[in-house]
Amino acid sequence: MLFSVQPNAASLVVALRNRRADLALLPRPQDADQLRDVPGVNIASAPSLRQCSLDLDGNFAQLRDVRVRQAIALAIDKAAVMRAAIGDNGTVLGTTVAAMQEAWGAPLDGLPNQRPDLARARALLAEAGLADGFPLDLVSIIGFEWMDPAAVTIAQQLQAIGIRLNIQRVELGVWLNAFRTRNMRFTFNDWGTQPDPHILYYRHFRSPPGGADFRNWNNADADRLLDQGMETADPERRRATYMEFQRVMAATVPTIMLYSPNLVTVAGARVRNYAQHPTGWWFGLAKAWMTA
């Protein structure tokens, strides 16, 4: 049995069409469209624990002003970004990943800065003394294919409020060094989690020394809530705590969670009883088998 270890998405699709692969998790969910006419192939799609996002470094240039971060959030149409990057093969996010939204996610209609409002965005920039707009670098990682069309779309959207993006494509090692040293600037990110809010939020958003706060958010309310969530065992109290944390996150915008791409699994006719785990890992192999 073969499954997806190939880095080249096109080669993987060819292998599935030619039955040289029995099971694969597609790195680009939209590639499933090329396999729907192949007999004996089963295509399954499910929400994931992964997020494609924008991070806004609170120590970088104009992003130090919360009004600028809010204006950027209000200028971005997340659904349009997702369509440009992966079509309709995902879920637009608020403040948590798709596979955790039902259990832990704050309702999107109760969160600020989630839908485009260009008039409000321009007003916020004017309040920040930036009515004429400004140039801003957007860092994209070479090899993450979704980032290229997403960057073009976001550049067009921010142009409408006077922010002129310069897209910088860097190697993954360069990006990782900036991440580790908390010098993220304005950048794309692509990461996943286990299905618990403490694992999702604490290390990334809690101030040092408890967490790493890679985005230099330095938010005391967020720190208090993250500590409270870690210390609380009661499920309902934990849920209320993380709901409040998400409202703080949405209001002050250290990150903009764009969308979760669907986990699209392609299985040949010989594969039986395989279910894809929302982490994208291969736990489902434990209960799967193959016919002769």
mmCIF file of N, CA, C and O in Angstrom, residues 2 38 47 49 54 56 60 74 83 86 93 98 118 121 143 154 160 176 208 216 220 271 278:
data_model
loop_
_atom_site.group_PDB
_atom_site.id
_atom_site.type_symbol
_atom_site.label_atom_id
_atom_site.label_comp_id
_atom_site.label_asym_id
_atom_site.label_seq_id
_atom_site.Cartn_x
_atom_site.Cartn_y
_atom_site.Cartn_z
ATOM 1 N N LEU A 2 0.554 2.180 -0.857
ATOM 2 C CA LEU A 2 1.298 3.428 -0.931
ATOM 3 C C LEU A 2 0.396 4.563 -0.477
ATOM 4 O O LEU A 2 -0.809 4.554 -0.726
ATOM 5 N N VAL A 38 -12.254 8.858 -12.123
ATOM 6 C CA VAL A 38 -11.492 7.615 -12.074
ATOM 7 C C VAL A 38 -12.350 6.535 -11.406
ATOM 8 O O VAL A 38 -12.746 6.685 -10.253
ATOM 9 N N PRO A 47 -13.556 18.323 7.700
ATOM 10 C CA PRO A 47 -12.903 19.507 8.291
ATOM 11 C C PRO A 47 -11.595 19.125 8.968
ATOM 12 O O PRO A 47 -11.430 17.998 9.448
ATOM 13 N N LEU A 49 -7.974 20.318 11.458
ATOM 14 C CA LEU A 49 -7.451 21.096 12.584
ATOM 15 C C LEU A 49 -6.325 22.025 12.137
ATOM 16 O O LEU A 49 -5.587 22.542 12.959
ATOM 17 N N LEU A 54 -2.946 34.744 8.660
ATOM 18 C CA LEU A 54 -2.059 35.900 8.608
ATOM 19 C C LEU A 54 -1.686 36.274 10.037
ATOM 20 O O LEU A 54 -2.564 36.366 10.897
ATOM 21 N N LEU A 56 0.147 39.131 12.594
ATOM 22 C CA LEU A 56 0.433 40.559 12.643
ATOM 23 C C LEU A 56 1.291 40.838 13.868
ATOM 24 O O LEU A 56 0.824 40.779 15.004
ATOM 25 N N PHE A 60 5.976 45.440 15.084
ATOM 26 C CA PHE A 60 6.471 45.793 13.749
ATOM 27 C C PHE A 60 5.755 47.000 13.165
ATOM 28 O O PHE A 60 4.536 46.984 12.947
ATOM 29 N N LEU A 74 -10.621 44.222 8.741
ATOM 30 C CA LEU A 74 -11.882 44.670 8.156
ATOM 31 C C LEU A 74 -11.809 44.830 6.640
ATOM 32 O O LEU A 74 -12.847 44.946 5.979
ATOM 33 N N ARG A 83 -11.238 31.068 -1.802
ATOM 34 C CA ARG A 83 -11.577 30.656 -3.165
ATOM 35 C C ARG A 83 -10.386 30.803 -4.095
ATOM 36 O O ARG A 83 -10.140 29.947 -4.958
ATOM 37 N N ILE A 86 -7.786 27.769 -2.737
ATOM 38 C CA ILE A 86 -8.149 26.341 -2.819
ATOM 39 C C ILE A 86 -9.573 26.120 -3.318
ATOM 40 O O ILE A 86 -10.124 25.028 -3.143
ATOM 41 N N LEU A 93 -12.774 30.738 8.615
ATOM 42 C CA LEU A 93 -12.626 30.688 10.068
ATOM 43 C C LEU A 93 -12.934 32.019 10.730
ATOM 44 O O LEU A 93 -12.901 33.078 10.092
ATOM 45 N N ALA A 98 -11.455 24.719 11.956
ATOM 46 C CA ALA A 98 -12.777 24.234 11.560
ATOM 47 C C ALA A 98 -13.240 23.054 12.401
ATOM 48 O O ALA A 98 -14.398 23.005 12.828
ATOM 49 N N LEU A 118 -15.122 48.299 4.606
ATOM 50 C CA LEU A 118 -14.074 49.202 4.124
ATOM 51 C C LEU A 118 -14.211 50.603 4.704
ATOM 52 O O LEU A 118 -13.201 51.267 4.971
ATOM 53 N N ALA A 121 -12.745 50.458 8.089
ATOM 54 C CA ALA A 121 -11.296 50.275 7.973
ATOM 55 C C ALA A 121 -10.606 51.594 7.644
ATOM 56 O O ALA A 121 -9.578 51.943 8.242
ATOM 57 N N GLY A 143 7.135 27.420 -1.659
ATOM 58 C CA GLY A 143 6.756 26.017 -1.554
ATOM 59 C C GLY A 143 5.366 25.802 -0.982
ATOM 60 O O GLY A 143 4.816 24.700 -1.114
ATOM 61 N N ILE A 154 -5.117 39.276 -1.323
ATOM 62 C CA ILE A 154 -5.054 40.168 -0.165
ATOM 63 C C ILE A 154 -4.457 41.521 -0.559
ATOM 64 O O ILE A 154 -4.896 42.572 -0.065
ATOM 65 N N ALA A 160 -7.577 48.680 -1.477
ATOM 66 C CA ALA A 160 -8.817 49.459 -1.389
ATOM 67 C C ALA A 160 -8.827 50.404 -0.201
ATOM 68 O O ALA A 160 -9.623 51.356 -0.172
ATOM 69 N N LEU A 176 11.304 30.361 9.400
ATOM 70 C CA LEU A 176 11.357 29.722 10.715
ATOM 71 C C LEU A 176 12.270 30.485 11.672
ATOM 72 O O LEU A 176 11.980 30.591 12.864
ATOM 73 N N PRO A 208 5.694 35.443 27.329
ATOM 74 C CA PRO A 208 6.753 34.747 28.077
ATOM 75 C C PRO A 208 6.724 35.171 29.546
ATOM 76 O O PRO A 208 6.264 36.271 29.864
ATOM 77 N N ASN A 216 4.217 38.870 19.469
ATOM 78 C CA ASN A 216 4.472 40.051 20.304
ATOM 79 C C ASN A 216 3.174 40.786 20.630
ATOM 80 O O ASN A 216 3.101 42.017 20.583
ATOM 81 N N ALA A 220 -2.434 41.436 28.388
ATOM 82 C CA ALA A 220 -2.617 40.962 29.758
ATOM 83 C C ALA A 220 -3.936 40.215 29.937
ATOM 84 O O ALA A 220 -4.006 39.227 30.682
ATOM 85 N N VAL A 271 -8.951 -0.468 -0.505
ATOM 86 C CA VAL A 271 -8.843 0.051 0.858
ATOM 87 C C VAL A 271 -10.196 -0.026 1.551
ATOM 88 O O VAL A 271 -11.216 0.402 1.017
ATOM 89 N N PRO A 278 -8.605 14.195 11.954
ATOM 90 C CA PRO A 278 -8.599 15.630 11.626
ATOM 91 C C PRO A 278 -7.246 16.315 11.770
ATOM 92 O O PRO A 278 -7.072 17.429 11.276
#
